[in-house]
Coordinates of C-alpha atoms in Angstrom, one line a residue:
M1 CA -85.6 -45.3 66.5
K2 CA -84.5 -46.9 63.2
Q3 CA -88.3 -47.4 62.4
M4 CA -89.0 -43.8 63.1
Y5 CA -86.1 -42.6 60.7
T6 CA -87.5 -44.9 57.9
K7 CA -91.1 -43.4 58.3
T8 CA -89.6 -39.9 58.3
A9 CA -87.7 -40.5 55.1
A10 CA -90.7 -42.0 53.3
L11 CA -92.7 -38.9 54.2
I12 CA -90.0 -36.6 52.9
A13 CA -89.8 -38.5 49.7
V14 CA -93.6 -38.2 49.1
L15 CA -93.6 -34.5 49.9
L16 CA -90.8 -34.0 47.4
A17 CA -92.3 -36.1 44.7
P18 CA -94.7 -33.4 43.3
D19 CA -92.0 -30.8 43.2
V20 CA -90.0 -33.2 41.1
A21 CA -92.8 -33.7 38.7
C22 CA -93.5 -30.1 38.5
T23 CA -89.9 -29.2 37.7
A24 CA -89.9 -31.6 34.7
T25 CA -93.1 -30.2 33.5
D26 CA -91.7 -26.7 33.6
E27 CA -89.0 -27.6 31.3
H28 CA -91.5 -28.2 28.6
V29 CA -91.5 -24.4 27.6
N30 CA -92.1 -24.9 23.8
V31 CA -95.0 -27.4 23.8
L32 CA -97.6 -24.6 22.6
E33 CA -95.3 -24.0 19.6
L34 CA -95.0 -27.7 19.1
Q35 CA -98.8 -28.2 19.1
T36 CA -99.2 -25.3 16.8
L37 CA -96.8 -26.4 14.0
C38 CA -97.9 -30.0 14.4
Q39 CA -101.2 -29.0 12.8
L40 CA -99.4 -28.0 9.6
V41 CA -97.3 -31.4 9.6
I42 CA -100.5 -33.4 9.9
L43 CA -102.0 -31.4 7.2
A44 CA -99.0 -32.0 5.0
D45 CA -98.9 -35.8 5.8
T46 CA -102.7 -36.2 5.3
G47 CA -102.9 -34.4 1.9
I48 CA -106.0 -33.2 0.4
T49 CA -108.8 -35.4 -1.3
N50 CA -110.8 -34.1 -4.2
E51 CA -109.3 -30.7 -4.0
F52 CA -108.3 -30.7 -7.8
Q53 CA -111.1 -31.1 -10.0
K54 CA -110.7 -32.6 -13.4
P55 CA -112.0 -31.1 -16.6
L56 CA -115.6 -32.1 -17.4
T57 CA -115.7 -34.8 -20.2
E58 CA -118.2 -35.3 -23.0
E59 CA -119.9 -37.9 -20.7
V60 CA -121.6 -35.1 -19.0
S61 CA -123.8 -34.4 -21.9
D62 CA -124.0 -37.9 -23.3
E63 CA -127.8 -38.5 -22.4
L64 CA -128.8 -35.0 -23.6
E65 CA -127.2 -35.7 -26.9
R66 CA -128.7 -39.0 -27.3
L67 CA -132.1 -37.3 -27.0
N68 CA -131.0 -34.9 -29.6
L69 CA -130.2 -37.9 -31.9
S70 CA -133.6 -39.3 -31.3
V71 CA -135.4 -36.4 -32.9
A72 CA -132.8 -36.2 -35.8
E73 CA -134.0 -36.9 -39.3
N74 CA -134.3 -40.4 -40.0
A75 CA -132.6 -40.2 -43.5
W76 CA -129.5 -38.6 -41.8
R77 CA -129.6 -40.8 -38.6
G78 CA -130.0 -43.9 -40.8
K79 CA -126.4 -43.6 -42.0
L80 CA -124.9 -43.6 -38.6
K81 CA -123.5 -47.0 -37.4
T82 CA -125.6 -48.9 -35.0
L83 CA -124.2 -52.0 -33.3
G84 CA -120.6 -53.3 -33.7
T85 CA -117.9 -52.1 -35.8
P86 CA -118.0 -53.2 -39.5
T87 CA -115.0 -54.5 -41.3
A88 CA -112.8 -51.5 -42.4
P89 CA -113.0 -50.8 -46.2
Q90 CA -109.8 -51.6 -48.3
H91 CA -109.8 -47.9 -48.9
D92 CA -109.9 -45.7 -45.9
P93 CA -111.9 -42.5 -47.1
C94 CA -110.3 -40.6 -44.2
L95 CA -106.9 -40.8 -45.9
Q96 CA -108.0 -38.8 -48.8
T97 CA -107.9 -34.9 -49.0
P98 CA -110.3 -33.3 -48.2
K99 CA -111.7 -35.8 -45.7
P100 CA -115.5 -36.4 -46.0
E101 CA -117.7 -35.5 -43.0
T102 CA -117.7 -39.0 -41.7
C103 CA -114.2 -38.5 -40.7
S104 CA -114.7 -35.8 -38.4
P105 CA -114.4 -36.2 -34.6
Q106 CA -118.0 -34.9 -34.2
Y107 CA -119.4 -37.4 -36.7
K108 CA -117.7 -40.2 -34.9
R109 CA -119.2 -38.9 -31.7
W110 CA -122.7 -39.2 -33.2
E111 CA -122.0 -42.7 -34.2
A112 CA -120.9 -43.7 -30.7
L113 CA -123.9 -42.1 -29.2
N114 CA -126.0 -43.9 -31.8
I115 CA -124.4 -47.2 -31.1
A116 CA -125.2 -46.8 -27.5
M117 CA -128.8 -46.1 -28.2
H118 CA -129.0 -49.3 -30.1
A119 CA -127.5 -51.4 -27.3
K120 CA -129.7 -54.1 -26.0
E121 CA -130.5 -52.5 -22.8
N122 CA -131.5 -49.3 -24.3
T123 CA -133.9 -50.6 -27.3
Q124 CA -136.8 -49.5 -25.4
K125 CA -135.6 -46.4 -23.9
Y126 CA -135.1 -44.2 -27.1
K127 CA -138.1 -43.7 -29.3
K128 CA -138.1 -43.7 -33.1
F129 CA -140.5 -41.0 -34.7
S130 CA -141.9 -41.2 -38.0
D131 CA -140.8 -38.6 -40.8
T132 CA -144.5 -37.2 -40.6
K133 CA -144.1 -36.4 -37.0
L134 CA -140.6 -35.2 -37.2
F135 CA -141.4 -32.9 -40.1
S136 CA -144.5 -31.4 -38.3
P137 CA -144.3 -28.1 -36.8
T138 CA -144.5 -29.9 -33.3
G139 CA -141.5 -32.1 -34.3
R140 CA -139.5 -29.4 -35.9
A141 CA -140.0 -27.3 -32.7
A142 CA -139.1 -30.1 -30.3
T143 CA -135.8 -30.7 -32.5
I144 CA -134.8 -26.9 -32.3
A145 CA -135.4 -26.8 -28.5
I146 CA -133.4 -29.9 -27.8
S147 CA -130.7 -28.7 -30.3
A148 CA -130.6 -25.5 -28.3
A149 CA -130.4 -27.4 -25.0
V150 CA -127.3 -29.4 -26.3
E151 CA -125.6 -26.2 -27.3
Q152 CA -126.2 -24.6 -24.1
A153 CA -124.7 -27.7 -22.3
L154 CA -121.7 -27.8 -24.3
E155 CA -120.9 -24.1 -23.9
L156 CA -121.4 -24.5 -20.0
K157 CA -119.0 -27.4 -20.2
D158 CA -116.3 -25.8 -22.3
N159 CA -116.5 -22.5 -20.2
Y160 CA -116.0 -24.4 -17.1
N161 CA -113.0 -26.4 -18.6
R162 CA -111.5 -23.1 -19.8
E163 CA -111.7 -21.7 -16.3
L164 CA -110.3 -24.6 -14.8
A165 CA -107.3 -24.5 -17.0
E166 CA -106.6 -20.7 -16.4
Y167 CA -104.9 -21.0 -13.0
P168 CA -102.6 -17.9 -12.5
P169 CA -98.9 -18.9 -12.6
E170 CA -98.4 -18.5 -8.7
L171 CA -101.0 -20.9 -8.1
A172 CA -99.7 -23.6 -10.5
M173 CA -99.2 -26.2 -7.8
T174 CA -101.9 -27.8 -5.9
A175 CA -102.6 -26.8 -2.2
A176 CA -101.3 -30.1 -0.9
E177 CA -98.1 -29.5 -2.8
Y178 CA -97.7 -26.1 -1.3
V179 CA -98.4 -27.4 2.1
K180 CA -95.8 -30.0 1.7
K181 CA -93.3 -27.7 0.4
A182 CA -93.9 -25.4 3.4
V183 CA -93.2 -28.3 5.9
Y184 CA -90.6 -30.5 4.2
G185 CA -89.0 -28.5 1.6
S186 CA -89.1 -28.2 -2.2
K187 CA -88.7 -32.0 -2.7
A188 CA -91.9 -32.6 -0.8
P189 CA -91.5 -36.1 0.0
T190 CA -94.5 -38.7 -0.1
G191 CA -95.3 -42.1 1.0
S192 CA -93.0 -42.5 3.9
P193 CA -94.4 -43.0 7.4
T194 CA -91.9 -40.4 8.6
P195 CA -91.3 -38.2 5.6
E196 CA -87.7 -36.7 5.6
C197 CA -87.0 -33.2 6.5
T198 CA -85.1 -32.6 3.2
P199 CA -83.4 -29.3 3.7
A200 CA -79.7 -29.7 4.8
L201 CA -78.6 -28.3 8.3
G202 CA -76.0 -25.4 7.9
G203 CA -73.6 -26.8 10.5
T204 CA -74.4 -24.7 13.5
K205 CA -77.6 -24.0 15.5
A206 CA -76.7 -20.4 15.8
T207 CA -77.0 -20.1 11.9
D208 CA -79.9 -22.4 11.3
C209 CA -82.2 -21.1 14.0
K210 CA -82.6 -17.8 12.6
L211 CA -83.8 -16.4 9.2
P212 CA -83.3 -17.2 6.4
K213 CA -82.6 -20.8 7.1
A214 CA -85.2 -21.4 10.0
G215 CA -87.8 -19.5 7.8
E216 CA -87.5 -21.8 4.6
E217 CA -89.2 -25.0 5.9
I218 CA -91.2 -25.8 9.2
C219 CA -89.2 -28.9 9.9
I220 CA -86.1 -26.8 10.4
S221 CA -88.0 -24.4 12.5
M222 CA -89.3 -27.3 14.7
L223 CA -85.7 -28.8 15.0
S224 CA -84.7 -25.4 16.4
L225 CA -87.5 -25.3 18.8
C226 CA -87.3 -28.9 20.2
A227 CA -83.9 -30.6 19.6
Q228 CA -81.4 -31.2 22.5
D229 CA -78.0 -30.7 21.5
G230 CA -75.5 -30.7 24.2
T231 CA -75.7 -27.3 25.9
Q232 CA -79.6 -27.3 25.3
N233 CA -80.2 -30.4 27.3
K234 CA -83.9 -30.0 28.6
P235 CA -87.0 -31.5 27.1
V236 CA -88.4 -28.2 25.9
C237 CA -91.0 -29.9 23.7
G238 CA -91.8 -32.8 26.2
T239 CA -89.8 -35.9 26.7
S240 CA -91.1 -37.6 23.4
A241 CA -90.4 -34.8 20.9
S242 CA -87.1 -33.6 22.8
P243 CA -85.5 -36.9 24.0
D244 CA -81.8 -36.9 25.2
P245 CA -80.1 -37.8 22.3
S246 CA -76.9 -39.1 24.0
G247 CA -74.6 -36.4 22.7
W248 CA -76.4 -35.6 19.6
T249 CA -74.8 -32.7 17.7
W250 CA -76.3 -30.1 15.1
T251 CA -75.3 -31.9 12.0
D252 CA -77.1 -33.1 8.9
R253 CA -76.1 -36.8 9.6
N254 CA -78.3 -36.7 12.8
K255 CA -81.1 -34.5 11.5
Q256 CA -83.6 -37.3 10.5
A257 CA -83.2 -39.1 13.9
I258 CA -84.2 -36.1 16.1
W259 CA -86.9 -35.3 13.4
G260 CA -88.3 -38.8 13.8
H261 CA -89.2 -38.2 17.4
I262 CA -90.9 -34.8 16.7
H263 CA -92.7 -36.2 13.7
S264 CA -94.1 -39.2 16.0
V265 CA -95.6 -36.7 18.4
C266 CA -97.4 -34.8 15.5
K267 CA -98.6 -37.9 14.0
A268 CA -100.6 -38.8 17.2
K269 CA -103.0 -35.8 16.4
A270 CA -106.1 -36.7 14.5
P271 CA -105.9 -35.4 10.8
P272 CA -108.3 -32.6 10.3
K273 CA -110.1 -32.0 6.9
L274 CA -108.0 -29.6 4.9
D275 CA -110.0 -26.9 3.5
A276 CA -109.5 -23.1 3.2
A277 CA -111.0 -22.4 6.6
T278 CA -109.0 -25.1 8.3
L279 CA -105.7 -23.8 6.8
A280 CA -106.5 -20.2 7.5
A281 CA -107.0 -21.1 11.2
A282 CA -103.7 -22.8 11.3
V283 CA -101.9 -19.9 9.6
T284 CA -103.5 -17.6 12.3
S285 CA -102.4 -19.8 15.1
V286 CA -98.8 -19.5 13.7
Q287 CA -99.1 -15.8 13.8
T288 CA -100.1 -15.8 17.5
I289 CA -97.0 -17.7 18.7
I290 CA -94.7 -14.9 17.1
K291 CA -93.7 -12.7 20.1
H292 CA -91.3 -9.9 21.0
H293 CA -88.1 -10.4 23.0
S294 CA -85.7 -8.0 24.5
H295 CA -82.1 -9.0 25.2
A296 CA -78.9 -7.6 26.2
S297 CA -78.0 -6.2 22.9
G298 CA -81.4 -5.3 21.4
E299 CA -84.6 -6.9 20.5
S300 CA -86.2 -9.4 18.1
L301 CA -89.4 -11.2 17.1
V302 CA -89.2 -15.0 18.0
I303 CA -91.0 -18.1 18.0
G304 CA -90.3 -20.3 21.2
T305 CA -88.5 -19.5 24.3
P306 CA -85.3 -17.2 23.9
G307 CA -82.3 -16.9 26.1
N308 CA -80.4 -13.9 27.3
N309 CA -78.3 -13.9 24.1
P310 CA -79.2 -12.0 20.9
N311 CA -79.9 -15.3 19.0
C312 CA -81.2 -18.7 19.6
A313 CA -78.0 -20.5 19.8
K314 CA -77.3 -23.2 22.6
E315 CA -78.4 -22.4 26.0
S316 CA -79.8 -25.0 28.7
G317 CA -83.7 -25.0 28.6
K318 CA -84.0 -22.5 25.9
A319 CA -84.7 -22.9 22.2
C320 CA -86.3 -20.5 19.7
V321 CA -86.5 -19.3 16.2
N322 CA -85.1 -15.8 15.6
L323 CA -87.1 -13.7 13.2
A324 CA -85.3 -10.5 13.7
G325 CA -84.7 -10.3 9.9
M326 CA -88.2 -9.8 9.1
Q327 CA -89.0 -7.3 11.8
V328 CA -90.0 -3.8 10.5
K329 CA -87.8 -1.3 12.6
T330 CA -87.2 1.6 10.2
A331 CA -88.3 3.1 7.0
T332 CA -86.2 0.5 5.2
A333 CA -88.1 -2.7 4.4
P334 CA -86.8 -5.9 5.9
T335 CA -84.7 -8.1 3.7
E336 CA -85.8 -11.5 5.0
D337 CA -89.1 -13.2 5.6
L338 CA -90.9 -16.4 7.1
T339 CA -90.9 -18.1 3.7
W340 CA -92.8 -21.1 4.9
L341 CA -95.7 -19.0 6.2
R342 CA -96.0 -17.1 2.8
T343 CA -96.1 -20.6 1.2
L344 CA -99.1 -21.6 3.4
E345 CA -100.8 -18.3 2.6
T346 CA -100.3 -19.4 -1.2
A347 CA -101.9 -22.8 -0.4
K348 CA -105.0 -21.0 1.3
K349 CA -105.4 -18.9 -1.8
R350 CA -105.2 -22.2 -4.0
L351 CA -107.8 -23.8 -1.7
E352 CA -110.2 -20.9 -2.1
R353 CA -109.8 -21.1 -5.8
D354 CA -110.5 -24.6 -5.8
A355 CA -113.6 -24.1 -3.7
E356 CA -115.0 -21.5 -6.1
L357 CA -114.4 -24.1 -9.0
T358 CA -116.0 -27.0 -7.1
K359 CA -119.1 -24.8 -6.6
E360 CA -119.0 -23.9 -10.3
R361 CA -118.7 -27.4 -11.2
K362 CA -121.8 -28.3 -9.3
R363 CA -123.8 -25.4 -10.7
V364 CA -122.8 -26.5 -14.4
T365 CA -123.5 -30.3 -13.7
T366 CA -126.8 -29.4 -12.1
A367 CA -127.8 -27.1 -15.2
I368 CA -126.9 -29.7 -17.7
K369 CA -129.0 -32.2 -15.7
A370 CA -132.0 -29.7 -15.8
L371 CA -131.4 -29.3 -19.6
Q372 CA -131.4 -33.2 -19.8
K373 CA -134.7 -33.5 -17.9
Q374 CA -136.4 -30.9 -19.8
A375 CA -135.4 -32.5 -23.2
A376 CA -136.7 -35.9 -22.1
M377 CA -140.0 -34.1 -21.2
I378 CA -140.1 -32.7 -24.8
V379 CA -139.5 -36.1 -26.2
A380 CA -142.1 -37.6 -24.0
H381 CA -144.5 -34.9 -25.1
L382 CA -143.7 -35.5 -28.7
D383 CA -144.3 -39.2 -28.4
R384 CA -147.7 -38.7 -26.9
T385 CA -148.6 -36.5 -29.7
D386 CA -150.2 -38.4 -32.7
D387 CA -149.5 -37.4 -36.3
K388 CA -153.1 -35.6 -36.5
T389 CA -152.8 -33.3 -33.7
A390 CA -148.9 -32.6 -34.4
G391 CA -150.6 -30.1 -36.8
L392 CA -150.4 -29.5 -40.5
A393 CA -148.0 -32.8 -40.8
D394 CA -148.3 -32.9 -44.6
Q395 CA -147.6 -29.2 -45.2
G396 CA -144.6 -29.4 -42.6
H397 CA -143.1 -32.4 -44.5
Q398 CA -143.5 -30.4 -47.8
M399 CA -142.0 -27.3 -46.3
A400 CA -139.0 -29.2 -45.1
A401 CA -138.7 -31.3 -48.2
R402 CA -138.6 -28.3 -50.7
P403 CA -135.3 -26.9 -49.7
T404 CA -133.9 -30.5 -49.7
A405 CA -134.9 -30.8 -53.5
L406 CA -133.3 -27.5 -54.3
E407 CA -130.3 -28.5 -52.4
E408 CA -130.0 -31.6 -54.3
Q409 CA -130.3 -30.0 -57.6
C410 CA -127.3 -27.7 -56.5
N411 CA -125.2 -30.7 -55.4
K412 CA -125.5 -32.2 -58.9
M413 CA -123.5 -29.1 -60.2
K414 CA -119.7 -29.8 -59.9
G415 CA -118.0 -26.8 -61.5
E416 CA -117.6 -23.7 -59.6
T417 CA -118.6 -21.6 -62.8
E418 CA -121.5 -23.7 -63.4
C419 CA -122.7 -23.5 -59.9
N420 CA -122.3 -19.7 -59.5
T421 CA -124.1 -19.1 -62.7
D422 CA -127.3 -20.9 -61.4
P423 CA -129.7 -18.3 -60.1
K424 CA -130.3 -20.2 -56.8
C425 CA -126.9 -22.0 -56.2
S426 CA -123.4 -20.9 -54.8
Y427 CA -120.2 -22.6 -54.8
N428 CA -118.7 -23.3 -51.2
S429 CA -115.0 -23.9 -51.5
T430 CA -114.5 -24.7 -47.8
E431 CA -117.1 -27.6 -47.8
L432 CA -115.1 -30.9 -47.3
D433 CA -117.6 -33.1 -49.1
T434 CA -116.8 -32.9 -52.7
N435 CA -120.4 -33.8 -53.5
K436 CA -121.6 -30.9 -51.8
K437 CA -119.8 -28.0 -52.7
C438 CA -122.4 -26.5 -54.9
Q439 CA -125.2 -25.5 -52.3
F440 CA -128.5 -24.0 -52.3
D441 CA -128.4 -20.2 -51.5
A442 CA -131.9 -19.1 -50.4
K443 CA -130.9 -15.4 -50.4
K444 CA -129.5 -15.5 -53.9
A445 CA -132.6 -17.4 -54.9
T446 CA -134.8 -14.9 -53.5
S447 CA -133.0 -12.1 -55.0
N448 CA -133.2 -13.6 -58.3
G449 CA -137.0 -14.3 -58.1
V450 CA -136.6 -18.1 -57.7
P451 CA -139.3 -19.2 -55.3
E452 CA -138.7 -22.1 -53.0
T453 CA -141.0 -24.4 -54.8
Q454 CA -140.0 -23.5 -58.5
T455 CA -137.7 -25.9 -60.4
Q456 CA -135.6 -25.2 -63.2
T457 CA -136.0 -26.2 -66.8
G458 CA -136.7 -30.0 -67.1
G459 CA -137.9 -30.3 -63.5
A460 CA -141.3 -31.5 -62.3
E461 CA -144.2 -29.1 -62.1
T462 CA -144.6 -27.3 -58.8
K463 CA -147.4 -26.8 -56.4
I464 CA -147.7 -23.1 -57.4
E465 CA -147.7 -24.1 -61.1
K466 CA -150.2 -26.7 -60.7
R467 CA -152.5 -24.3 -58.9
K468 CA -152.5 -21.6 -61.6
G469 CA -155.9 -21.3 -63.4
E470 CA -157.8 -23.2 -60.6
E471 CA -161.1 -21.7 -59.5
Q472 CA -161.1 -20.0 -56.2
K473 CA -163.3 -22.8 -54.6
E474 CA -160.7 -25.4 -55.7
C475 CA -157.8 -23.7 -53.9
T476 CA -157.2 -25.9 -50.9
D477 CA -154.5 -28.1 -49.4
G478 CA -152.4 -25.6 -47.8
C479 CA -152.9 -22.8 -50.5
K480 CA -154.9 -19.6 -50.5
W481 CA -156.5 -17.5 -53.2
K482 CA -154.4 -14.4 -54.0
G483 CA -155.7 -11.9 -56.7
K484 CA -156.5 -14.2 -59.6
E485 CA -154.3 -17.0 -58.6
C486 CA -154.2 -19.9 -56.1
K487 CA -150.9 -19.3 -54.2
D488 CA -149.1 -21.6 -51.6
S489 CA -149.8 -20.4 -48.2
S490 CA -146.6 -21.8 -46.5
I491 CA -146.0 -18.4 -45.0
I492 CA -149.0 -19.2 -42.6
L493 CA -147.3 -22.5 -41.7
N494 CA -144.1 -20.7 -41.1
K495 CA -145.8 -18.4 -38.6
Q496 CA -147.4 -21.3 -36.9
F497 CA -144.3 -23.3 -36.8
A498 CA -142.4 -20.2 -35.3
L499 CA -145.0 -19.8 -32.5
I500 CA -144.7 -23.6 -31.7
A501 CA -140.9 -23.5 -31.5
A502 CA -140.9 -20.4 -29.4
S503 CA -143.2 -22.2 -27.0
F504 CA -140.8 -25.1 -26.8
V505 CA -137.7 -23.0 -26.3
S506 CA -139.7 -21.2 -23.5
F507 CA -140.4 -24.6 -22.1
V508 CA -136.6 -25.5 -22.0
A509 CA -135.8 -22.2 -20.5
Y510 CA -138.2 -22.3 -17.7

């Protein structure tokens, strides 16, 4: 009889076991809300990698600018530093006023690029072209095309950096900072395995589990949804997130302890990749857990499991966030809001803005690389072209040298009055180099009937002067017979040069 009684008791225990387990599980009434909000906690802890793009630096166009220097005039480029840094002179010219061109940031950048070009590993990489080839129409066209490519690259870089700096004030923080603020509060803690829920509790759950307090930070909302606090003595978010705290009371002193249990459950989830789409999905999930609740004295919107009272105060097995303050009931706008949800929406906008700039950055860097590749092709083409096939090399050198000679004549004049009196020169008071304030003025020279090749009193005879009186059959070497005189035909050269330059620019563009 005793044995039969024992077997019967065991059978009853087995039959009752599922009911016990089911009852415990039924107490986990807020696990859906816990899972939904945990997504945001993990996003805040994980942060965002590479979401904030730094400005593009000069390095993005270094190679293109070095190619540009490789086709610069040898006389000018020869003045730039090559290897090493020479001993500073006793008198620093950059201390004088006005400063010479060599003290400008741009000149120093040219020197840095030139030094890199002369480094041991680059000695065979960058070609050195003869003056004959550089001053030929082909060489000048190459110079113009590559210079235009550099200008385009710098404009692309500057425009991107300007756009990057022009974030609207409402998007001043990074998306990671906005998400942290929504979860943990304005202090946005970092670096701790269990970041602190920084906002202070107000003293009673009845006050803290409704707006505005519960709507300020997600961690306060989660405490309202999960914490056991005496009367609410059930594991509504599961036994791990809602353990029995042995008489835990709703005070700020005990806050971090219970938050640690909630955070440990969230941390078990695999961190997702944070981008605008992921955050948008998380925000949408939050909106789906907001529901309507009718109670004895009215109605309200809530998150979680409300009781029979109008608020989410202490009640066994019931825990919620009361959103009545944001509910639209009449023509009067509500005075409260779920602040942390709006902060997340701002983070989403910031991520979308960052994504646009990331795409723009890729477009800009790709375009600059294309310009660099085309410039390299132009340099390679110029390198394969010998001096003869460069076309009209001697005339090209003369064409380039004539304005230089006239410029040098004007540079010798130091006084403003003397300079402006000369029919081909004008005084430039804004020029920093005191030796170059008097400059050749092509427009003034033309209006005063001074040809490009004509020299003033005391100068050497010019090509036009030399050709005067020659017979038509002797009129050669870049000149042509016009009327009764042998005239310089540089206009023909200029037209040919313009066509070649246009072809090079077209080559860069396409």
